[in-house]
């Protein structure tokens, strides 16, 4: 046996004892031979990649055909070894798997191409879901070695991983792969946010570990008393999931971190409920936080009891209680399926084993595949569907329908049938009439009223509140076919309204040429298609206006001249003494000088002077955004040099980026005050992903002091980046 394969075979023997090791070895030798002259970006022989992918899959317990396909997955694409040869050497099944993975890799990634790739993935999945399992393992190994790739490639691949591959792993129940993919992509995309969360986690680790130990011992002793055989252990928190909780639930970091996770593994389903009763007897459960996924499994076969109790010191503790078989499925998902399928076939030779393609979500995805002609729209629907949790509601006949969390009766109507959705005019939930935009909860019974009128159709307002990709697609399709003219008018009106709101010149901006150029930039064939897209809600009117303004050179053109004229007039009457700007003008040391506020220059910056109309010289950094316009009047530019005195005061602007939390602003302002800087202005905005961006402008006498100020602000908990802002930055 080849010694290189020993670690792989050791794993295969543990997870899949009946695997054909000779077949796997033959696949390795074939791949090694054909990749013999190829190297990876890291300089390693290429064969290390297929071998690593196969090892990841072996750890998940996949079958020998999947392992062979993983070893051979790049041969057809990257070497002279053809699919027909592979079929002759290894059989039809392995050839189909390799062909499926090759098809996924072939398409180049742009926006539409990316959607096409995902589509091919869905088609390949529908034939054999193992294709996707191989693809996920392939992506995981590529993410582990992503540091050898150029920066733009790292960003692109990480974004795809977060938006498509990690959610797909989640949908297939492969949590171990999902968590690692998320953390790797998070590190690449937001290294500073990742480091800050890692720092906050490590600072609190010792205190948390003591608390965890106490909880585990209590649970252990209680279960032993009740004669329940169980394994109790702490559940690791993943950095990206901590970040997600901060965003989705708006929870401060300390509140998340008090939620200590415990996992209890027992032998039988009966033991799960017995353990739950024992734990609730010791600690009070938190109302509304108990979920029974054993009786009603999640979409991806996940089963577990979830509860949150008020533990020692009054701190909440999250517990998951499940059998060992459920745990295996929760960690490895679909990949664990074949093992169980084999065991079930062995124990039940005559019985029918439910195939993995019965997973409802997969069928739904294939329905979209047929319905949605626009690849971009398909991708949006997929991203949305992958990112939401679910509620389960009943039809009047008791059939269960799964919908995205926050779904409305309209989503329910479209889930029942497209025509029911189009003709929906009202709904009754649990026997009471409700508005169509009301949210459905778990266990609601929903009845839909439909219109008999031949002209019945959906309302454009529904797009504002529907949650499911299917409903959104169907409503948009209806408007695309039936209401193009109306959409064009509505789009035109929306763009005009957005311009009037900003006080922009309508005639100039809506001239045919400017709009046509913009439509082509956005990949629409003509202006009417652009209007229709706005009318149907595919693109926001505000976004079109912004792009138009940028295309025509921006609206900031005259700002510098207004600022130059306005600022000195405000300064009239202010005493000249004590306002030394610390700058000398070449040839005339007596000219009044002021430091421009647009780029806040300080000693050490390269600067240039601009003679304003009758109000002295304004000083700008040479990389200031406004210098380009000033250079159009070279006769008004003058040479200037730094000459700071003891009474010189300089304006400095800094930007602070932090993970949002209560009292953040007061901590930053207190730190600045402690460093004796005079804050003139402050602004704070918080983005949807819970990142607080604060800008401060303050006065300083000695610019060398700035480094100490930035360092002090950087040490505030939650702050992951702070830097000086100049318009050139």
XYZ file of C-alpha atoms in Angstrom:
729
model
C 0.000 0.000 0.000
C 1.142 3.531 -0.813
C 2.262 5.103 2.537
C 0.803 8.494 1.463
C -2.667 6.918 1.673
C -2.250 5.549 5.212
C -3.943 8.556 7.004
C -6.853 8.440 4.501
C -7.312 4.671 4.878
C -7.184 4.923 8.674
C -10.125 7.373 8.549
C -12.022 5.256 5.970
C -11.660 2.111 8.112
C -13.097 3.982 11.102
C -16.054 5.571 9.302
C -16.804 3.097 6.497
C -15.383 -0.377 7.281
C -16.832 -2.022 4.138
C -15.234 0.433 1.685
C -13.221 -0.981 -1.233
C -9.712 0.286 -0.362
C -8.169 -1.209 -3.526
C -10.530 0.845 -5.712
C -9.636 4.012 -3.767
C -5.911 3.283 -4.124
C -6.347 2.762 -7.897
C -8.179 6.117 -8.154
C -5.338 7.835 -6.249
C -2.660 6.332 -8.517
C -4.581 7.353 -11.661
C -5.001 10.926 -10.380
C -1.355 11.155 -9.191
C -0.119 9.970 -12.601
C -2.186 12.481 -14.595
C -1.483 15.440 -12.258
C 2.237 14.514 -12.001
C 3.591 17.720 -13.638
C 1.128 20.159 -12.059
C 1.687 22.384 -9.044
C -0.709 24.409 -6.851
C -0.240 28.145 -6.187
C 1.428 27.185 -2.876
C 4.104 25.212 -4.784
C 2.815 21.829 -3.508
C 2.241 18.974 -5.995
C -1.330 19.227 -7.355
C -2.316 15.759 -6.122
C -2.272 17.091 -2.514
C -5.570 18.879 -3.269
C -7.680 15.865 -4.428
C -6.174 13.833 -1.573
C -7.151 16.509 0.978
C -10.701 16.676 -0.473
C -11.023 12.872 -0.223
C -9.779 12.989 3.402
C -12.406 15.611 4.329
C -15.093 13.379 2.779
C -13.737 10.281 4.545
C -14.071 12.118 7.894
C -17.731 12.719 7.007
C -18.236 8.983 6.431
C -19.032 9.065 2.695
C -18.937 5.915 0.540
C -16.051 4.637 -1.605
C -17.561 5.868 -4.914
C -17.642 9.436 -3.541
C -14.008 9.123 -2.354
C -12.862 7.885 -5.783
C -14.732 10.729 -7.512
C -13.104 13.204 -5.078
C -9.617 11.904 -5.966
C -10.404 12.096 -9.690
C -12.540 15.275 -9.672
C -9.985 17.495 -11.455
C -8.490 14.968 -13.877
C -11.073 15.350 -16.659
C -10.928 19.145 -16.496
C -7.179 19.707 -15.994
C -5.429 16.750 -17.665
C -5.537 14.698 -20.855
C -7.533 11.940 -19.079
C -10.994 11.860 -20.731
C -14.406 11.049 -19.282
C -14.788 7.975 -21.531
C -11.459 6.582 -20.262
C -12.562 7.247 -16.696
C -15.898 5.511 -17.329
C -14.081 2.461 -18.720
C -11.657 2.382 -15.741
C -14.026 3.134 -12.859
C -17.606 2.574 -14.023
C -20.677 4.674 -14.765
C -21.427 5.936 -11.224
C -17.989 7.439 -10.525
C -17.900 8.923 -14.059
C -21.261 10.649 -13.456
C -20.019 12.132 -10.182
C -16.788 13.425 -11.760
C -18.747 14.816 -14.723
C -21.135 16.609 -12.333
C -18.285 18.250 -10.395
C -16.490 19.193 -13.643
C -19.635 20.928 -14.940
C -19.851 23.005 -11.765
C -16.233 24.137 -12.157
C -16.375 24.990 -15.855
C -18.391 28.196 -15.794
C -16.553 31.470 -15.248
C -17.954 33.552 -12.394
C -19.617 36.861 -13.189
C -23.024 37.777 -11.756
C -25.165 35.986 -14.338
C -22.518 33.305 -14.844
C -22.479 32.716 -11.105
C -26.219 32.163 -11.125
C -25.813 29.792 -14.083
C -23.201 27.883 -12.084
C -25.562 27.525 -9.151
C -28.211 26.302 -11.588
C -25.887 23.650 -12.966
C -25.172 22.715 -9.382
C -28.889 22.209 -8.786
C -29.250 20.038 -11.898
C -26.229 17.977 -10.853
C -27.617 17.687 -7.317
C -30.954 16.497 -8.585
C -29.251 13.568 -10.302
C -26.928 12.733 -7.411
C -26.523 14.897 -4.341
C -23.009 13.481 -3.754
C -21.818 15.869 -6.492
C -22.605 18.776 -4.194
C -21.001 17.064 -1.188
C -17.747 16.721 -3.205
C -18.023 20.350 -4.311
C -18.405 21.523 -0.703
C -15.336 19.536 0.395
C -13.431 20.941 -2.620
C -14.404 24.502 -1.630
C -13.442 23.842 2.008
C -9.906 22.774 1.087
C -9.565 25.718 -1.314
C -10.640 28.095 1.480
C -8.069 26.545 3.838
C -5.310 27.307 1.310
C -6.761 30.626 0.059
C -3.831 32.689 1.425
C -1.796 31.823 -1.690
C -4.352 33.493 -3.997
C -4.348 37.199 -5.039
C -6.459 39.556 -2.900
C -9.329 40.114 -5.394
C -9.697 36.341 -5.868
C -9.765 35.807 -2.089
C -12.535 38.393 -1.702
C -14.628 36.962 -4.552
C -14.321 33.334 -3.414
C -15.016 34.250 0.228
C -18.166 36.162 -0.728
C -19.415 33.200 -2.790
C -18.617 30.911 0.129
C -20.644 32.996 2.602
C -23.563 33.574 0.238
C -23.892 30.185 -1.454
C -21.651 27.355 -0.240
C -21.958 27.755 3.561
C -25.781 28.071 3.381
C -25.905 25.024 1.068
C -23.856 23.061 3.609
C -26.366 24.208 6.242
C -29.303 23.146 4.062
C -27.737 19.703 3.671
C -27.246 19.520 7.441
C -23.429 19.436 7.145
C -22.769 21.723 10.102
C -19.077 20.907 10.605
C -18.350 22.047 7.042
C -20.705 25.028 7.294
C -19.026 26.416 10.429
C -15.512 26.075 9.073
C -16.465 27.623 5.700
C -18.110 30.574 7.482
C -15.182 31.247 9.797
C -12.622 30.992 6.950
C -14.631 33.332 4.692
C -15.251 35.738 7.591
C -11.465 35.928 8.254
C -10.792 36.748 4.579
C -13.602 39.279 4.092
C -13.501 41.102 7.431
C -10.125 40.337 9.069
C -10.365 43.233 11.538
C -13.889 42.331 12.691
C -12.812 38.686 13.034
C -9.747 39.635 15.123
C -11.833 41.871 17.401
C -14.360 39.092 18.107
C -11.510 36.602 18.654
C -9.904 39.063 21.106
C -13.161 39.574 23.023
C -13.749 35.790 23.147
C -10.255 35.024 24.473
C -10.479 37.758 27.156
C -13.629 36.160 28.589
C -12.609 32.525 28.105
C -11.196 31.725 31.613
C -14.258 33.052 33.488
C -16.589 31.320 31.039
C -14.792 27.965 31.270
C -15.202 27.861 35.086
C -18.927 28.585 34.726
C -19.236 25.934 31.998
C -17.528 23.332 34.172
C -19.969 23.983 37.032
C -23.008 23.588 34.732
C -21.653 20.365 33.156
C -20.998 18.798 36.593
C -24.521 19.702 37.793
C -26.180 18.209 34.662
C -23.978 15.082 34.882
C -24.813 14.351 38.524
C -28.573 14.903 37.962
C -28.658 12.525 34.966
C -26.607 9.906 36.850
C -29.148 9.996 39.700
C -31.938 9.357 37.163
C -29.906 6.460 35.671
C -29.702 8.170 32.236
C -26.481 7.323 30.353
C -25.283 10.599 28.801
C -22.293 12.519 27.493
C -22.356 16.195 28.523
C -19.952 18.692 26.968
C -19.575 22.383 26.142
C -20.593 23.473 22.672
C -18.035 25.645 20.853
C -19.251 29.049 19.694
C -18.068 29.903 16.190
C -16.853 33.443 15.538
C -19.058 34.028 12.510
C -22.155 32.783 14.347
C -21.385 35.206 17.220
C -21.130 38.010 14.658
C -24.383 36.877 12.999
C -26.197 36.956 16.348
C -24.968 40.503 16.914
C -26.366 41.496 13.510
C -29.597 39.506 13.297
C -30.755 39.863 16.889
C -29.037 43.152 17.732
C -27.591 41.523 20.850
C -24.564 43.057 22.576
C -21.479 40.829 22.680
C -21.603 40.318 26.475
C -25.223 39.151 26.300
C -24.383 36.569 23.632
C -21.404 35.341 25.503
C -23.399 34.727 28.664
C -25.403 32.218 26.630
C -23.210 29.245 27.442
C -23.855 26.279 25.134
C -24.127 22.717 26.496
C -24.771 19.562 24.460
C -26.248 16.428 26.049
C -25.962 13.166 24.059
C -28.101 10.200 25.175
C -28.998 6.719 23.857
C -32.713 6.907 22.977
C -35.456 9.393 22.129
C -37.152 8.544 25.446
C -33.919 9.514 27.264
C -33.975 12.912 25.459
C -37.302 13.843 27.062
C -36.292 12.332 30.435
C -33.078 14.416 30.409
C -35.098 17.530 29.538
C -37.403 16.960 32.544
C -34.404 16.425 34.849
C -32.748 19.680 33.698
C -35.996 21.681 34.023
C -36.418 20.283 37.548
C -33.081 21.871 38.560
C -33.274 25.186 36.669
C -36.238 27.239 35.481
C -36.674 27.267 31.684
C -36.835 30.628 29.851
C -40.385 30.946 28.409
C -40.587 30.754 24.626
C -37.076 29.312 24.237
C -38.030 25.601 24.118
C -38.051 23.980 20.653
C -38.835 20.346 19.897
C -37.052 19.474 16.641
C -37.342 15.743 17.427
C -41.126 15.666 16.914
C -40.889 18.218 14.052
C -37.436 17.902 12.398
C -35.927 20.839 10.507
C -35.795 20.883 6.674
C -32.288 19.346 6.672
C -33.154 16.262 8.807
C -31.828 17.993 11.939
C -33.341 16.659 15.183
C -32.729 17.914 18.716
C -34.439 19.381 21.791
C -33.416 23.014 22.414
C -34.041 24.756 25.719
C -32.622 27.771 27.555
C -32.609 27.748 31.376
C -31.608 30.279 34.036
C -28.460 28.587 35.351
C -26.048 29.382 38.208
C -25.547 33.107 39.038
C -28.781 33.831 37.146
C -27.042 33.453 33.781
C -28.911 31.872 30.844
C -27.594 28.523 29.578
C -28.510 27.026 26.188
C -28.863 23.236 26.049
C -29.237 20.857 23.103
C -30.396 17.326 23.932
C -30.202 14.617 21.249
C -29.362 10.953 20.639
C -25.945 10.024 19.292
C -27.452 9.110 15.909
C -29.129 12.551 15.739
C -25.801 14.145 16.656
C -24.039 12.341 13.827
C -26.699 13.566 11.413
C -26.543 17.109 12.817
C -22.774 17.257 12.270
C -22.503 15.492 8.898
C -26.008 15.847 7.437
C -26.486 14.368 3.986
C -22.974 12.914 4.088
C -24.070 10.679 6.983
C -27.075 9.520 4.951
C -25.367 6.718 3.006
C -24.036 5.117 6.137
C -27.489 5.036 7.696
C -29.019 3.963 4.381
C -26.649 0.959 4.303
C -27.408 0.118 7.941
C -31.139 0.363 7.288
C -30.895 -1.830 4.174
C -28.896 -4.386 6.173
C -31.413 -4.409 9.038
C -34.501 -4.179 6.800
C -33.743 -6.031 3.523
C -37.306 -5.964 2.213
C -38.118 -2.418 3.360
C -37.987 0.691 1.205
C -35.425 3.301 2.248
C -36.531 6.892 1.801
C -34.084 8.506 -0.614
C -32.305 11.731 0.239
C -33.843 13.433 -2.805
C -37.112 13.410 -0.861
C -35.777 16.475 0.946
C -38.509 19.008 0.284
C -36.154 21.933 -0.194
C -34.323 20.200 -3.006
C -37.590 19.602 -4.845
C -38.540 23.248 -4.340
C -35.194 24.329 -5.798
C -35.809 22.201 -8.884
C -39.241 23.803 -9.304
C -37.610 27.250 -9.371
C -35.056 25.968 -11.813
C -37.912 25.368 -14.263
C -39.843 28.547 -13.388
C -37.196 31.256 -13.296
C -35.754 32.262 -16.650
C -33.446 35.019 -15.324
C -30.317 33.508 -13.713
C -29.759 36.593 -11.512
C -33.274 36.307 -10.127
C -32.753 32.603 -9.478
C -29.571 33.356 -7.531
C -31.287 36.074 -5.461
C -34.111 33.670 -4.599
C -31.602 30.990 -3.685
C -29.557 33.318 -1.474
C -32.702 34.492 0.262
C -34.077 31.006 0.747
C -30.771 29.742 2.111
C -30.519 32.489 4.696
C -33.865 32.275 6.490
C -35.283 30.041 9.203
C -38.748 28.517 8.891
C -42.265 28.476 10.360
C -44.630 25.515 9.938
C -48.308 26.233 9.216
C -51.311 24.036 8.397
C -53.833 24.020 5.550
C -57.502 23.632 6.644
C -57.106 19.890 5.909
C -54.133 19.588 8.281
C -51.318 19.401 5.677
C -48.065 20.996 6.985
C -46.434 23.687 4.815
C -42.970 25.090 5.659
C -42.502 28.828 4.968
C -39.693 31.317 5.669
C -39.761 32.987 9.074
C -41.938 36.126 8.882
C -44.024 34.720 5.994
C -47.521 36.106 5.315
C -50.794 34.579 4.032
C -49.694 35.628 0.506
C -46.560 33.426 0.815
C -48.822 30.599 1.983
C -51.182 31.103 -0.999
C -48.291 30.865 -3.497
C -46.905 27.805 -1.671
C -50.276 26.069 -2.199
C -50.552 26.959 -5.917
C -49.549 29.820 -8.232
C -53.180 30.525 -9.235
C -54.279 30.581 -5.576
C -51.557 33.196 -5.024
C -52.558 35.368 -8.008
C -56.267 35.305 -7.044
C -55.780 35.717 -3.281
C -57.989 38.519 -1.840
C -58.171 37.660 1.865
C -57.177 35.184 4.557
C -58.413 33.630 7.752
C -55.825 32.500 10.336
C -57.010 30.244 13.170
C -60.603 31.143 12.247
C -60.106 34.933 12.343
C -59.878 37.319 9.377
C -56.441 38.937 9.162
C -54.712 41.468 6.834
C -52.679 39.885 4.029
C -49.434 41.373 5.365
C -49.802 39.830 8.868
C -47.027 37.442 9.945
C -47.769 33.744 10.370
C -46.589 31.842 13.450
C -45.756 28.182 14.027
C -48.865 25.976 14.095
C -51.260 28.544 12.537
C -54.073 27.121 10.389
C -54.453 29.290 7.276
C -57.409 29.520 4.881
C -57.206 31.644 1.706
C -60.119 33.433 -0.035
C -59.741 33.769 -3.815
C -61.418 36.047 -6.364
C -63.551 34.588 -9.171
C -62.958 37.648 -11.393
C -61.102 36.884 -14.676
C -59.009 40.071 -14.171
C -57.825 39.073 -10.684
C -54.101 39.449 -10.125
C -51.486 40.192 -7.487
C -50.909 43.669 -6.045
C -47.577 45.424 -6.505
C -47.613 46.204 -2.755
C -47.241 42.495 -1.990
C -43.600 42.677 -3.024
C -42.984 44.871 0.039
C -43.961 42.162 2.524
C -43.728 38.675 0.947
C -40.838 36.619 2.327
C -40.543 33.525 0.109
C -38.543 33.483 -3.108
C -41.350 31.576 -4.844
C -43.986 34.251 -4.089
C -41.635 37.074 -5.097
C -40.737 35.356 -8.389
C -44.380 34.622 -9.249
C -45.544 38.187 -8.517
C -42.681 39.671 -10.571
C -43.361 37.292 -13.443
C -47.018 38.319 -13.478
C -46.123 41.992 -13.679
C -43.427 41.346 -16.283
C -45.903 39.658 -18.620
C -49.124 41.540 -17.920
C -48.108 45.025 -16.927
C -44.995 46.124 -18.807
C -46.472 49.471 -19.916
C -47.659 50.285 -16.397
C -44.243 49.332 -15.024
C -42.507 51.677 -17.512
C -44.748 54.587 -16.441
C -44.276 53.788 -12.757
C -40.482 53.574 -13.216
C -40.336 56.894 -15.069
C -42.420 58.548 -12.364
C -40.285 57.041 -9.542
C -37.042 58.321 -11.124
C -38.552 61.793 -11.625
C -39.779 61.830 -8.013
C -36.343 60.819 -6.691
C -34.728 63.652 -8.698
C -37.216 66.271 -7.534
C -36.681 65.205 -3.917
C -32.946 65.948 -4.307
C -33.580 69.162 -6.233
C -31.733 67.881 -9.313
C -32.165 69.280 -12.860
C -34.693 66.884 -14.416
C -34.260 67.985 -18.052
C -30.484 67.577 -18.027
C -30.385 64.266 -16.187
C -33.227 62.586 -18.082
C -31.840 63.411 -21.515
C -32.000 60.371 -23.780
C -28.237 59.902 -24.161
C -27.372 59.888 -20.440
C -30.133 57.422 -19.596
C -29.370 55.162 -22.563
C -25.692 55.002 -21.558
C -26.700 54.124 -17.996
C -29.201 51.479 -19.180
C -26.434 49.792 -21.211
C -24.025 49.945 -18.244
C -26.644 48.117 -16.175
C -27.133 45.543 -18.978
C -30.626 46.690 -20.068
C -31.225 46.807 -23.852
C -32.918 50.251 -23.861
C -34.307 53.044 -21.663
C -37.799 51.460 -21.556
C -36.307 48.284 -20.071
C -34.576 50.402 -17.413
C -37.873 52.190 -16.546
C -39.671 48.829 -16.413
C -36.984 47.398 -14.107
C -37.473 50.340 -11.720
C -41.265 50.006 -11.944
C -41.121 46.297 -11.130
C -38.803 46.868 -8.181
C -35.751 45.101 -9.686
C -33.626 48.218 -9.142
C -34.292 51.217 -6.882
C -35.063 54.618 -8.454
C -32.662 56.235 -5.956
C -29.857 53.963 -7.167
C -30.521 54.966 -10.824
C -30.410 58.674 -9.897
C -27.126 58.268 -8.003
C -25.531 56.466 -10.947
C -26.765 59.186 -13.336
C -25.307 61.925 -11.146
C -21.957 60.102 -10.971
C -21.913 59.588 -14.726
C -22.406 63.329 -15.299
C -19.507 64.365 -13.069
C -21.259 64.616 -9.698
C -23.096 67.483 -8.064
C -20.117 68.546 -5.986
C -18.529 70.591 -8.771
C -19.143 74.015 -7.282
C -18.822 73.081 -3.609
C -15.215 74.173 -3.138
C -15.874 77.664 -4.495
C -18.912 78.060 -2.229
C -16.849 76.880 0.756
C -13.981 79.240 -0.139
C -16.374 82.187 -0.411
C -18.534 81.337 2.610
C -16.074 80.341 5.325
C -14.040 83.591 5.509
C -17.236 85.684 5.643
C -18.294 83.734 8.745
C -14.896 84.518 10.244
C -15.325 88.289 9.835
C -15.096 90.090 13.123
C -13.166 87.242 14.765
C -9.868 88.582 16.209
C -6.866 87.735 14.048
C -4.565 87.262 17.047
C -3.888 83.723 18.163
C -5.117 82.100 14.928
C -1.714 81.091 13.591
C -2.356 78.374 10.989
C 1.313 77.316 11.120
C 1.829 77.805 7.360
C 4.018 80.320 5.460
C 3.168 81.497 1.948
C 6.226 81.711 -0.339
C 7.104 85.336 -1.115
C 4.538 86.932 1.254
C 4.670 85.870 4.924
C 1.919 88.344 5.888
C -0.971 86.843 3.902
C -3.874 85.441 5.945
C -3.848 81.623 5.684
C -6.498 79.106 6.687
C -6.388 75.312 6.707
C -9.079 73.789 4.514
C -11.730 71.741 6.365
C -12.272 69.362 3.439
C -8.948 67.521 3.952
C -7.748 68.862 7.377
C -3.985 69.068 6.634
C -1.532 68.797 9.557
C 2.284 69.264 9.689
C 3.998 66.477 7.795
C 1.379 66.363 4.988
C 2.316 67.547 1.474
C 0.336 70.760 0.934
C -0.508 73.351 -1.696
C -2.082 76.837 -1.402
C -5.001 78.338 -3.330
C -5.680 82.080 -3.493
C -9.390 82.550 -2.716
C -11.441 85.495 -3.986
C -10.372 88.291 -1.649
C -10.082 86.074 1.449
C -6.457 84.990 1.717
C -4.997 81.576 0.950
C -6.656 78.231 1.695
C -4.291 75.303 2.283
C -5.102 71.789 0.994
C -3.341 68.422 1.058
C -1.969 67.696 -2.431
C -4.063 64.481 -2.586
C -7.284 66.303 -1.579
C -10.240 65.449 -3.846
C -10.838 69.163 -4.536
C -7.281 69.889 -5.736
C -8.109 68.505 -9.205
C -10.681 71.302 -9.718
C -8.362 73.962 -8.241
C -5.601 72.998 -10.703
C -7.832 74.157 -13.543
C -6.848 77.702 -12.398
C -3.041 77.326 -12.065
C -2.525 81.096 -11.736
C -4.266 80.971 -8.323
C -2.048 78.169 -6.903
C 0.830 79.287 -4.617
C 3.657 77.512 -2.847
C 3.213 77.090 0.912
C 5.347 75.490 3.652
C 4.759 74.375 7.238
C 5.926 76.718 9.985
C 4.001 75.752 13.136
C 4.288 77.938 16.244
C 3.351 77.330 19.890
C -0.094 78.849 19.322
C -0.888 76.806 16.159
C -4.009 74.619 16.314
C -4.779 71.933 13.725
C -8.004 70.219 12.765
C -7.893 66.413 12.618
C -10.675 64.081 11.388
C -10.660 60.425 12.424
C -12.921 57.483 11.616
C -13.660 54.760 14.183
C -15.095 51.389 13.074
C -16.458 49.089 15.772
C -18.860 46.244 16.437
C -21.924 48.075 17.715
C -22.780 47.877 21.430
C -24.395 50.029 24.137
C -22.269 52.957 25.489
C -19.790 52.707 22.585
C -20.034 56.414 21.700
C -19.608 57.548 25.314
C -16.504 55.319 25.699
C -14.912 56.802 22.564
C -15.687 60.437 23.495
C -14.420 59.886 27.050
C -11.141 58.440 25.710
C -10.705 61.445 23.371
C -11.413 63.861 26.238
C -8.893 62.034 28.457
C -6.292 62.818 25.770
C -7.146 66.537 25.955
C -8.474 66.992 22.442
C -11.299 69.433 21.804
C -14.073 67.615 19.850
C -15.760 69.971 17.344
C -18.116 67.510 15.635
C -19.120 63.842 15.826
C -21.362 61.644 13.690
C -22.296 57.972 14.117
C -23.991 55.621 11.674
C -24.731 51.929 12.255
C -24.964 49.670 9.212
C -27.292 46.672 8.859
C -24.419 44.361 9.766
C -24.077 46.019 13.198
C -20.913 47.947 12.401
C -20.854 51.424 13.969
C -18.873 53.969 11.938
C -18.120 57.162 13.923
C -16.404 60.269 12.540
C -14.882 62.856 14.893
C -13.324 66.218 14.048
C -11.221 67.785 16.800
C -8.486 70.396 17.393
C -4.925 69.473 18.351
C -1.868 71.555 19.099
C 0.737 68.857 18.400
C 0.005 66.446 15.518
C 2.624 63.997 16.889
C 0.141 63.356 19.690
C -2.277 61.794 17.138
C -0.595 58.352 17.256
C -1.247 58.068 21.030
C -4.877 59.115 20.549
C -5.470 56.489 17.801
C -3.826 53.771 19.921
C -6.017 54.594 22.945
C -9.204 54.498 20.846
C -8.120 51.170 19.275
C -7.972 49.601 22.756
C -11.672 50.292 23.461
C -13.625 46.958 23.483
C -15.433 46.439 20.170
C -13.264 48.883 18.169
C -11.439 47.033 15.393
C -10.186 49.935 13.247
C -9.404 53.629 13.716
C -7.581 55.922 11.295
C -7.183 59.530 10.264
C -9.540 60.608 7.474
C -8.446 62.827 4.615
C -10.412 63.356 1.441
C -7.605 61.673 -0.474
C -7.826 58.476 1.614
